[in-house]
XYZ file of C-alpha atoms in Angstrom:
309
model
C -72.314 -126.591 44.314
C -74.764 -128.971 46.815
C -74.103 -132.256 48.241
C -76.268 -135.232 49.027
C -75.733 -138.297 50.592
C -76.374 -141.451 48.764
C -77.182 -144.546 51.037
C -76.644 -147.639 49.921
C -78.733 -150.872 51.540
C -77.266 -154.341 50.563
C -80.106 -156.507 50.097
C -77.543 -159.769 50.074
C -74.035 -160.849 49.824
C -71.975 -158.577 48.087
C -68.341 -159.235 46.353
C -65.757 -156.137 46.601
C -62.758 -158.110 46.189
C -59.384 -156.417 45.566
C -57.440 -158.799 43.065
C -59.038 -162.046 43.715
C -62.082 -163.941 43.817
C -61.157 -165.220 47.595
C -60.372 -161.449 48.713
C -63.293 -159.129 49.747
C -63.274 -155.873 51.475
C -66.469 -153.893 53.058
C -65.811 -150.784 50.980
C -65.118 -149.473 47.141
C -63.566 -146.324 45.729
C -65.613 -143.598 43.613
C -63.450 -145.251 40.406
C -65.776 -147.943 40.517
C -68.656 -146.233 41.086
C -68.663 -144.443 38.336
C -67.706 -147.434 36.191
C -70.702 -148.965 37.356
C -72.700 -145.904 36.377
C -71.302 -145.180 33.324
C -71.747 -148.675 31.802
C -75.758 -148.415 32.939
C -75.518 -144.714 30.826
C -74.102 -146.751 27.625
C -77.249 -148.969 28.134
C -79.880 -145.877 27.754
C -77.835 -144.545 24.654
C -74.543 -142.653 23.780
C -76.224 -139.430 24.923
C -76.906 -140.120 28.305
C -73.500 -141.383 27.981
C -71.968 -138.751 26.796
C -73.767 -135.961 29.245
C -72.553 -138.219 32.040
C -68.885 -138.137 31.283
C -69.258 -134.436 30.342
C -70.501 -133.543 33.829
C -68.060 -135.515 35.244
C -64.300 -134.191 33.105
C -66.144 -130.563 33.590
C -66.501 -131.104 37.848
C -70.744 -130.851 37.601
C -70.871 -133.797 39.285
C -67.742 -134.926 41.955
C -68.586 -138.514 43.637
C -66.589 -140.132 47.106
C -65.423 -142.971 47.768
C -68.275 -145.488 49.667
C -67.906 -145.167 53.398
C -69.744 -147.104 55.887
C -72.339 -146.231 57.714
C -73.741 -147.843 61.332
C -77.312 -147.407 62.381
C -77.344 -143.210 62.363
C -73.868 -143.141 62.476
C -71.579 -141.786 59.539
C -68.019 -142.306 59.291
C -64.854 -140.455 57.687
C -61.870 -142.244 56.467
C -58.930 -141.400 59.124
C -56.981 -138.116 57.556
C -53.177 -138.840 56.244
C -52.720 -136.097 58.472
C -49.888 -135.781 61.802
C -52.170 -134.875 64.232
C -50.675 -135.474 68.081
C -53.536 -136.291 70.523
C -53.505 -135.647 74.111
C -54.274 -139.418 74.903
C -51.113 -139.634 72.301
C -48.344 -138.136 74.423
C -46.003 -140.717 75.446
C -48.444 -143.806 75.662
C -47.337 -146.106 72.582
C -50.460 -148.153 73.795
C -52.188 -144.614 72.761
C -50.544 -144.528 69.724
C -51.225 -148.043 68.650
C -54.523 -148.157 69.120
C -54.988 -144.594 66.705
C -52.597 -145.977 64.424
C -54.857 -148.941 63.635
C -57.650 -146.201 63.086
C -59.379 -146.489 59.907
C -62.530 -144.376 60.639
C -63.566 -141.307 62.735
C -67.325 -140.979 63.401
C -68.583 -137.166 61.348
C -69.768 -136.233 64.955
C -66.053 -136.542 65.762
C -64.247 -135.527 63.286
C -63.578 -131.786 64.573
C -62.443 -133.638 67.618
C -59.884 -135.746 66.440
C -58.773 -132.893 64.747
C -58.191 -131.228 67.709
C -56.178 -133.880 69.291
C -59.924 -134.705 71.753
C -61.386 -137.618 69.626
C -60.894 -140.737 72.311
C -59.994 -143.883 71.082
C -60.766 -145.901 72.887
C -64.055 -145.095 72.711
C -64.139 -145.414 69.060
C -66.370 -147.859 67.542
C -65.529 -151.114 66.543
C -65.868 -151.295 63.081
C -66.109 -154.932 63.508
C -69.973 -154.770 64.305
C -70.242 -153.217 60.595
C -70.786 -156.556 58.898
C -68.719 -160.357 57.959
C -67.006 -161.647 55.323
C -67.782 -165.002 53.970
C -66.182 -167.341 52.021
C -68.170 -169.526 49.489
C -67.169 -172.618 47.380
C -68.859 -173.064 44.174
C -68.285 -175.107 41.431
C -67.336 -174.217 37.367
C -68.751 -176.995 35.153
C -65.559 -177.717 32.403
C -67.017 -179.748 29.515
C -70.217 -182.374 30.169
C -68.741 -183.839 33.531
C -65.590 -181.762 35.205
C -66.059 -179.661 38.136
C -63.775 -177.234 39.202
C -64.488 -175.498 43.454
C -63.743 -172.168 43.396
C -64.128 -170.020 45.957
C -65.287 -166.467 46.343
C -64.807 -163.805 49.128
C -68.221 -161.692 49.830
C -69.470 -159.085 52.595
C -72.625 -159.681 54.008
C -74.160 -156.145 56.301
C -75.510 -156.321 59.118
C -79.614 -155.014 59.326
C -79.207 -151.307 59.754
C -76.037 -151.004 58.401
C -74.098 -150.106 55.023
C -72.162 -147.977 52.714
C -72.677 -144.895 51.646
C -71.206 -141.770 50.212
C -71.418 -137.381 49.160
C -72.178 -136.877 45.662
C -71.808 -132.889 44.653
C -73.680 -131.481 41.506
C -74.139 -128.075 40.118
C -77.715 -128.230 38.943
C -81.008 -130.145 38.926
C -80.535 -131.863 35.415
C -76.603 -133.381 36.964
C -78.633 -134.758 40.199
C -81.716 -136.024 38.631
C -79.139 -138.243 35.740
C -77.537 -139.467 38.954
C -80.296 -140.751 39.908
C -81.658 -142.401 37.328
C -78.588 -144.493 36.698
C -78.418 -145.131 40.408
C -81.982 -146.671 40.765
C -80.938 -148.598 37.525
C -78.343 -149.319 38.893
C -79.327 -150.300 42.350
C -81.504 -153.554 40.737
C -77.788 -154.415 38.875
C -75.887 -154.244 41.592
C -72.279 -153.145 42.186
C -68.800 -155.110 42.825
C -68.102 -158.879 41.492
C -70.287 -162.055 41.007
C -73.663 -159.861 40.046
C -75.060 -162.790 37.626
C -74.978 -165.047 41.150
C -77.242 -161.890 42.519
C -74.585 -159.991 44.399
C -74.248 -156.992 44.743
C -77.646 -155.817 44.622
C -79.148 -152.488 46.851
C -81.796 -150.063 47.456
C -81.026 -146.989 47.287
C -81.614 -144.318 50.380
C -81.091 -140.767 50.583
C -79.764 -139.684 53.916
C -79.582 -136.989 55.944
C -76.795 -134.550 55.169
C -74.580 -134.001 58.591
C -74.120 -130.091 59.381
C -70.861 -131.422 59.873
C -69.833 -132.529 57.452
C -71.650 -130.050 54.959
C -69.761 -127.278 57.009
C -66.177 -129.052 55.721
C -67.079 -129.690 52.470
C -68.148 -126.156 51.443
C -64.990 -124.728 53.618
C -62.047 -122.847 52.529
C -59.482 -123.476 55.016
C -55.229 -123.970 54.907
C -55.709 -127.294 54.345
C -57.584 -130.163 52.910
C -58.455 -134.115 52.519
C -59.551 -136.196 49.827
C -62.758 -137.811 49.980
C -62.050 -139.992 46.680
C -59.678 -141.728 45.579
C -57.813 -138.861 42.650
C -55.115 -138.013 41.043
C -54.003 -134.588 40.181
C -53.265 -133.381 35.982
C -50.161 -133.551 35.361
C -49.606 -129.467 35.115
C -51.183 -129.352 38.606
C -48.847 -132.649 40.423
C -46.215 -130.810 41.154
C -47.460 -127.248 43.050
C -51.031 -129.688 44.279
C -48.215 -132.775 46.069
C -45.864 -129.798 48.072
C -46.541 -130.790 51.481
C -49.157 -133.635 50.693
C -49.320 -136.365 53.094
C -50.833 -139.291 51.606
C -50.344 -142.424 50.240
C -50.603 -144.094 46.608
C -52.490 -147.019 45.488
C -52.681 -148.318 41.632
C -55.950 -149.130 40.009
C -55.703 -152.047 37.249
C -57.922 -154.123 36.338
C -60.222 -155.384 33.120
C -61.607 -154.423 30.702
C -65.616 -155.204 30.812
C -66.831 -155.250 27.377
C -67.392 -156.950 24.584
C -67.236 -154.514 22.336
C -63.647 -153.322 22.901
C -61.463 -156.514 21.835
C -61.565 -159.967 20.796
C -60.007 -161.076 24.168
C -60.471 -159.635 27.201
C -58.039 -157.001 27.684
C -56.614 -154.982 30.680
C -56.898 -150.973 31.495
C -53.947 -149.706 31.936
C -52.521 -149.192 35.185
C -52.863 -145.701 37.471
C -51.384 -144.735 40.488
C -53.671 -142.223 42.121
C -53.762 -140.562 45.943
C -55.932 -142.440 47.835
C -58.885 -140.946 49.768
C -57.653 -139.358 53.615
C -54.681 -138.008 51.463
C -54.255 -133.752 53.037
C -52.816 -131.490 50.404
C -52.805 -127.457 50.953
C -54.148 -126.407 48.052
C -57.610 -127.876 45.655
C -57.528 -129.205 41.893
C -58.992 -130.976 39.359
C -58.081 -134.045 39.258
C -59.431 -136.323 35.949
C -60.837 -138.744 33.931
C -58.616 -140.401 32.344
C -58.804 -142.677 29.426
C -57.278 -146.189 30.246
C -57.011 -147.870 27.200
C -54.640 -149.737 25.800
C -53.429 -149.685 21.904
C -55.732 -151.914 20.223
C -58.822 -151.507 22.221
C -62.463 -150.050 19.987
C -63.209 -147.578 22.325
C -61.565 -145.296 25.300
C -62.418 -146.572 28.561
C -62.551 -144.351 31.377
C -60.911 -144.465 35.075
C -62.114 -141.766 37.092
C -59.907 -139.598 39.447
C -61.281 -136.400 40.696
C -61.169 -134.840 43.826
C -63.892 -134.925 46.914
C -62.846 -132.082 48.837
C -63.088 -131.736 52.845
C -61.738 -128.632 55.039
C -59.212 -129.986 57.704
C -58.055 -127.146 59.656
C -58.720 -127.784 63.566
């Protein structure tokens, strides 16, 4: 499998919400990206849609979550793997600092796994951008207006988000990039009709350390995307694993699905950063309800990074 880095340079505000409009965050997960790409594929016709779905379910295309970059520095999620750092031993202040870490620079990833990462020199992630709250008005009837707040994130110049795509064959890569270019115009996240979430697609340089670990084979691996083992993989995959679960839910974004807006079935998945002792397949799961007119897909395929020190 070949791997490529794609950088998203946002042109303005982006709404990456959680449960409410007022919420906001600075990253998004692989299932959000896949859903957005899938909607673009649907617009291009059944053949393109089925092609993307087949590539994803068959593992011919893999997507990581979106992670931050600040200028020329790429960041990876902190592994959910116990690492005893030299600075950490017996020092409660250092332990707290390590606990608060969200991301590790790619160039320091090996040092972190070996316990040699200097947490005092960690980059302040507040440099990435700024969260803001915008007050808008919803018009009801002819005269009534109801104010509501929308949380939005602004990336500072030179900063943004990137993700890693794995692909098998040039046809797969070409389809992915066609869909990404189309998505860039529409935008990603919420409130796109207000102009949020539009980005310029750039092709980042793949760090040698990242590529080495993506292609590496070892005794332990970290996931770079939210994921869920298939039922027949579950017991073995989670044996001795270190992970956190999160619930993925939301509404179906399809006018042809049902007469009224319907929720997707909840799916509990492993967060990116989970550390396991074996690779598993995962799947693209159907999370549609009983009364929906068509399937609704939730991407939960893992991308693995070798994390032996």
